[in-house]
Amino acid sequence: MKNKLFFTLFLTSFLIFNACAKQQKQSEKQNQQKEKNVNQSSEKKVELNPEIEKLNRVLIQLSDECKNAIPNGNPQEFLQDLHAVLQSEKDFSSDDLSPFYLIDKKHTVSSDYIPKNLIPLKKNELFDINKNNLSLRSEAYEALKKLAEAALKDGIKLTVSSTYRSYEYQKNLFDYWVSVDGLEEAERESARPGTSQHQLGLALDFAPVDDAFDETPEGKWVYENASKYGWSLSFPQGYEHVTGYRWECWHFRYIGKTAVDFQKKWFSNIQQFMIEFIDLWKSE
């Protein structure tokens, strides 16, 4: 009887110990699984946000003034808008420079670069021209026609004074202004060859090419409506230290409506800031 009781007690203890051991093992497995899930979740988060990290890297490289021009907002919304802009490049010729090509005093094009698909501007009913050797890339030409047609409906007829310029043309023009105004003043108003937006075939000057354009009916209409058709003022007032050029109220660059909207929403409507950002983004 004693032996039987001892065996029963031993068996019961063994079963309890075994059950506890199993329970502990299961608990350890659950904890390990939890840790695994947490680690996988963390890894997943990193995998899901590589563009946020890229965005931070690009923003760090921007000038303080450019960073300050960007409003606080949702990074995902910013990236969504950015991708829409990059997608809009497909509306431009794929065998030519990007419409967001960074060209300024530090970033150039070669002396032999000539845009493809240049279309000559001829006398027409939509807008006036005051020179006979004007031409634009096809995308800009079509956008100009839409802009001019809208202006006509409001009783405004635009005059185009300057469009594509070759490297050689720009060299002669810059040298001329140096001879007239001296180097320091010429640098503020004229681009050195290879640094002009005009060589891209996407920029134009409306007439009159002076500050008076700002107060003309044509100038006022263009400021109000150009962005609706993808045209962006390149050298705004008060940003000479950013663009390298004094205010040119007559000079507009065609970048497409999606990009202009992006520029307005996220870059305080300063073209140079947006183009610099896109250039950095693409180079990352």
mmCIF file of C-alpha atoms in Angstrom, residues 59-238:
data_model
loop_
_atom_site.group_PDB
_atom_site.id
_atom_site.type_symbol
_atom_site.label_atom_id
_atom_site.label_comp_id
_atom_site.label_asym_id
_atom_site.label_seq_id
_atom_site.Cartn_x
_atom_site.Cartn_y
_atom_site.Cartn_z
ATOM 1 C CA LEU A 59 16.564 67.672 -48.076
ATOM 2 C CA ILE A 60 19.763 67.791 -46.019
ATOM 3 C CA GLN A 61 21.699 68.746 -49.165
ATOM 4 C CA LEU A 62 19.472 71.710 -50.017
ATOM 5 C CA SER A 63 20.321 75.264 -49.042
ATOM 6 C CA ASP A 64 18.746 76.565 -45.839
ATOM 7 C CA GLU A 65 16.677 79.018 -47.855
ATOM 8 C CA CYS A 66 15.320 76.251 -50.042
ATOM 9 C CA LYS A 67 14.522 74.112 -46.993
ATOM 10 C CA ASN A 68 12.710 77.033 -45.389
ATOM 11 C CA ALA A 69 10.667 77.513 -48.553
ATOM 12 C CA ILE A 70 9.231 74.005 -48.220
ATOM 13 C CA PRO A 71 6.149 74.002 -45.953
ATOM 14 C CA ASN A 72 5.519 71.393 -43.282
ATOM 15 C CA GLY A 73 3.408 68.610 -44.702
ATOM 16 C CA ASN A 74 2.842 64.909 -45.133
ATOM 17 C CA PRO A 75 5.970 63.260 -46.599
ATOM 18 C CA GLN A 76 3.858 60.630 -48.346
ATOM 19 C CA GLU A 77 1.780 63.359 -49.990
ATOM 20 C CA PHE A 78 4.968 65.128 -51.074
ATOM 21 C CA LEU A 79 6.330 61.906 -52.593
ATOM 22 C CA GLN A 80 3.058 61.220 -54.357
ATOM 23 C CA ASP A 81 3.157 64.686 -55.937
ATOM 24 C CA LEU A 82 6.835 64.230 -56.815
ATOM 25 C CA HIS A 83 6.170 60.967 -58.623
ATOM 26 C CA ALA A 84 3.381 62.643 -60.582
ATOM 27 C CA VAL A 85 5.913 65.259 -61.728
ATOM 28 C CA LEU A 86 8.477 62.625 -62.701
ATOM 29 C CA GLN A 87 5.747 60.717 -64.521
ATOM 30 C CA SER A 88 4.900 63.887 -66.480
ATOM 31 C CA GLU A 89 8.326 63.654 -68.148
ATOM 32 C CA LYS A 90 6.696 61.094 -70.424
ATOM 33 C CA ASP A 91 4.789 63.987 -72.003
ATOM 34 C CA PHE A 92 8.140 65.215 -73.331
ATOM 35 C CA SER A 93 10.435 63.689 -75.927
ATOM 36 C CA SER A 94 12.374 60.798 -74.402
ATOM 37 C CA ASP A 95 15.382 61.349 -76.668
ATOM 38 C CA ASP A 96 16.057 64.895 -75.452
ATOM 39 C CA LEU A 97 16.972 66.581 -72.189
ATOM 40 C CA SER A 98 14.482 66.415 -69.338
ATOM 41 C CA PRO A 99 12.124 69.400 -68.978
ATOM 42 C CA PHE A 100 13.565 69.625 -65.438
ATOM 43 C CA TYR A 101 17.178 69.758 -66.554
ATOM 44 C CA LEU A 102 19.139 71.952 -64.144
ATOM 45 C CA ILE A 103 20.902 74.694 -66.056
ATOM 46 C CA ASP A 104 22.283 77.769 -64.346
ATOM 47 C CA LYS A 105 25.595 79.485 -63.674
ATOM 48 C CA LYS A 106 27.022 76.234 -62.259
ATOM 49 C CA HIS A 107 25.263 73.635 -64.415
ATOM 50 C CA THR A 108 25.714 73.729 -68.173
ATOM 51 C CA VAL A 109 25.008 72.110 -71.516
ATOM 52 C CA SER A 110 27.630 71.482 -74.161
ATOM 53 C CA SER A 111 28.414 73.894 -76.965
ATOM 54 C CA ASP A 112 27.041 71.455 -79.538
ATOM 55 C CA TYR A 113 23.741 70.744 -77.785
ATOM 56 C CA ILE A 114 20.747 71.515 -79.992
ATOM 57 C CA PRO A 115 17.238 70.462 -78.909
ATOM 58 C CA LYS A 116 15.510 67.946 -81.138
ATOM 59 C CA ASN A 117 12.191 68.645 -82.836
ATOM 60 C CA LEU A 118 12.553 72.425 -82.845
ATOM 61 C CA ILE A 119 9.555 74.072 -84.483
ATOM 62 C CA PRO A 120 9.976 77.500 -86.116
ATOM 63 C CA LEU A 121 7.589 80.206 -84.957
ATOM 64 C CA LYS A 122 5.895 81.872 -87.898
ATOM 65 C CA LYS A 123 3.386 84.671 -88.198
ATOM 66 C CA ASN A 124 -0.015 83.432 -87.087
ATOM 67 C CA GLU A 125 -3.320 84.561 -85.675
ATOM 68 C CA LEU A 126 -2.714 83.399 -82.105
ATOM 69 C CA PHE A 127 0.349 85.457 -81.143
ATOM 70 C CA ASP A 128 2.790 87.953 -82.620
ATOM 71 C CA ILE A 129 6.521 87.506 -83.132
ATOM 72 C CA ASN A 130 9.043 90.307 -83.503
ATOM 73 C CA LYS A 131 11.879 88.237 -84.986
ATOM 74 C CA ASN A 132 12.059 85.745 -87.839
ATOM 75 C CA ASN A 133 14.480 83.205 -86.356
ATOM 76 C CA LEU A 134 12.424 81.978 -83.377
ATOM 77 C CA SER A 135 11.842 78.316 -82.541
ATOM 78 C CA LEU A 136 10.807 76.084 -79.623
ATOM 79 C CA ARG A 137 10.784 72.417 -78.750
ATOM 80 C CA SER A 138 7.513 70.903 -79.910
ATOM 81 C CA GLU A 139 6.136 70.533 -76.365
ATOM 82 C CA ALA A 140 6.721 74.197 -75.578
ATOM 83 C CA TYR A 141 5.375 75.254 -78.958
ATOM 84 C CA GLU A 142 2.071 73.445 -78.378
ATOM 85 C CA ALA A 143 1.831 74.896 -74.872
ATOM 86 C CA LEU A 144 2.471 78.394 -76.220
ATOM 87 C CA LYS A 145 -0.388 78.009 -78.692
ATOM 88 C CA LYS A 146 -2.772 77.014 -75.890
ATOM 89 C CA LEU A 147 -1.611 79.927 -73.738
ATOM 90 C CA ALA A 148 -1.972 82.401 -76.602
ATOM 91 C CA GLU A 149 -5.405 81.067 -77.545
ATOM 92 C CA ALA A 150 -6.624 81.544 -73.976
ATOM 93 C CA ALA A 151 -5.178 85.062 -73.934
ATOM 94 C CA LEU A 152 -6.994 85.948 -77.152
ATOM 95 C CA LYS A 153 -10.304 84.881 -75.616
ATOM 96 C CA ASP A 154 -9.656 87.489 -72.925
ATOM 97 C CA GLY A 155 -8.775 90.137 -75.493
ATOM 98 C CA ILE A 156 -5.004 89.851 -75.037
ATOM 99 C CA LYS A 157 -2.550 89.183 -77.870
ATOM 100 C CA LEU A 158 0.899 88.110 -76.712
ATOM 101 C CA THR A 159 4.148 88.919 -78.491
ATOM 102 C CA VAL A 160 7.100 86.535 -78.367
ATOM 103 C CA SER A 161 10.515 88.158 -78.590
ATOM 104 C CA SER A 162 13.038 85.383 -77.892
ATOM 105 C CA THR A 163 13.009 81.576 -77.780
ATOM 106 C CA TYR A 164 15.724 78.989 -78.518
ATOM 107 C CA ARG A 165 19.262 80.355 -78.707
ATOM 108 C CA SER A 166 22.282 78.407 -79.857
ATOM 109 C CA TYR A 167 25.504 78.337 -77.853
ATOM 110 C CA GLU A 168 27.156 80.634 -80.392
ATOM 111 C CA TYR A 169 24.232 83.075 -80.368
ATOM 112 C CA GLN A 170 24.368 83.258 -76.579
ATOM 113 C CA LYS A 171 28.122 83.824 -76.640
ATOM 114 C CA ASN A 172 27.742 86.790 -78.971
ATOM 115 C CA LEU A 173 24.858 88.160 -76.900
ATOM 116 C CA PHE A 174 26.766 87.892 -73.617
ATOM 117 C CA ASP A 175 29.858 89.507 -75.142
ATOM 118 C CA TYR A 176 27.685 92.345 -76.432
ATOM 119 C CA TRP A 177 26.238 93.107 -72.990
ATOM 120 C CA VAL A 178 29.699 92.954 -71.431
ATOM 121 C CA SER A 179 30.828 95.589 -73.937
ATOM 122 C CA VAL A 180 27.798 97.754 -73.144
ATOM 123 C CA ASP A 181 27.386 97.361 -69.367
ATOM 124 C CA GLY A 182 30.622 95.807 -68.141
ATOM 125 C CA LEU A 183 31.118 92.248 -66.873
ATOM 126 C CA GLU A 184 29.562 92.650 -63.428
ATOM 127 C CA GLU A 185 26.284 94.068 -64.716
ATOM 128 C CA ALA A 186 26.176 91.709 -67.704
ATOM 129 C CA GLU A 187 26.412 88.726 -65.326
ATOM 130 C CA ARG A 188 23.177 89.867 -63.680
ATOM 131 C CA GLU A 189 21.196 90.143 -66.898
ATOM 132 C CA SER A 190 22.695 87.780 -69.461
ATOM 133 C CA ALA A 191 23.771 84.135 -69.298
ATOM 134 C CA ARG A 192 27.181 82.945 -70.338
ATOM 135 C CA PRO A 193 27.088 80.499 -73.273
ATOM 136 C CA GLY A 194 26.098 77.010 -72.159
ATOM 137 C CA THR A 195 24.238 78.262 -69.087
ATOM 138 C CA SER A 196 21.118 79.758 -70.665
ATOM 139 C CA GLN A 197 17.639 78.243 -70.350
ATOM 140 C CA HIS A 198 17.071 79.460 -73.896
ATOM 141 C CA GLN A 199 19.467 76.826 -75.229
ATOM 142 C CA LEU A 200 17.073 74.145 -73.921
ATOM 143 C CA GLY A 201 14.396 75.288 -76.370
ATOM 144 C CA LEU A 202 11.802 75.410 -73.572
ATOM 145 C CA ALA A 203 12.109 79.053 -72.510
ATOM 146 C CA LEU A 204 10.844 82.257 -74.071
ATOM 147 C CA ASP A 205 10.763 85.999 -73.546
ATOM 148 C CA PHE A 206 7.584 87.961 -74.042
ATOM 149 C CA ALA A 207 7.758 91.505 -75.371
ATOM 150 C CA PRO A 208 8.568 94.086 -74.270
ATOM 151 C CA VAL A 209 11.754 92.616 -72.820
ATOM 152 C CA ASP A 210 12.086 95.065 -69.948
ATOM 153 C CA ASP A 211 10.534 95.819 -66.576
ATOM 154 C CA ALA A 212 7.656 97.599 -68.294
ATOM 155 C CA PHE A 213 6.174 94.218 -69.250
ATOM 156 C CA ASP A 214 5.136 93.843 -65.608
ATOM 157 C CA GLU A 215 2.586 96.658 -65.909
ATOM 158 C CA THR A 216 1.226 95.901 -69.369
ATOM 159 C CA PRO A 217 -2.129 94.135 -69.835
ATOM 160 C CA GLU A 218 -0.172 91.294 -71.455
ATOM 161 C CA GLY A 219 2.189 91.000 -68.507
ATOM 162 C CA LYS A 220 -0.600 91.040 -65.934
ATOM 163 C CA TRP A 221 -2.534 88.394 -67.865
ATOM 164 C CA VAL A 222 0.530 86.152 -68.206
ATOM 165 C CA TYR A 223 1.280 86.317 -64.451
ATOM 166 C CA GLU A 224 -2.297 85.353 -63.718
ATOM 167 C CA ASN A 225 -2.622 82.554 -66.244
ATOM 168 C CA ALA A 226 0.732 81.190 -67.443
ATOM 169 C CA SER A 227 0.907 78.497 -64.765
ATOM 170 C CA LYS A 228 -2.411 77.018 -65.933
ATOM 171 C CA TYR A 229 -0.643 76.065 -69.159
ATOM 172 C CA GLY A 230 2.624 74.829 -67.647
ATOM 173 C CA TRP A 231 4.709 78.016 -67.895
ATOM 174 C CA SER A 232 6.831 79.078 -64.928
ATOM 175 C CA LEU A 233 8.519 82.423 -64.200
ATOM 176 C CA SER A 234 12.229 81.613 -64.022
ATOM 177 C CA PHE A 235 13.723 84.672 -62.345
ATOM 178 C CA PRO A 236 11.306 86.135 -59.777
ATOM 179 C CA GLN A 237 11.805 89.407 -57.973
ATOM 180 C CA GLY A 238 13.947 89.267 -54.837
#
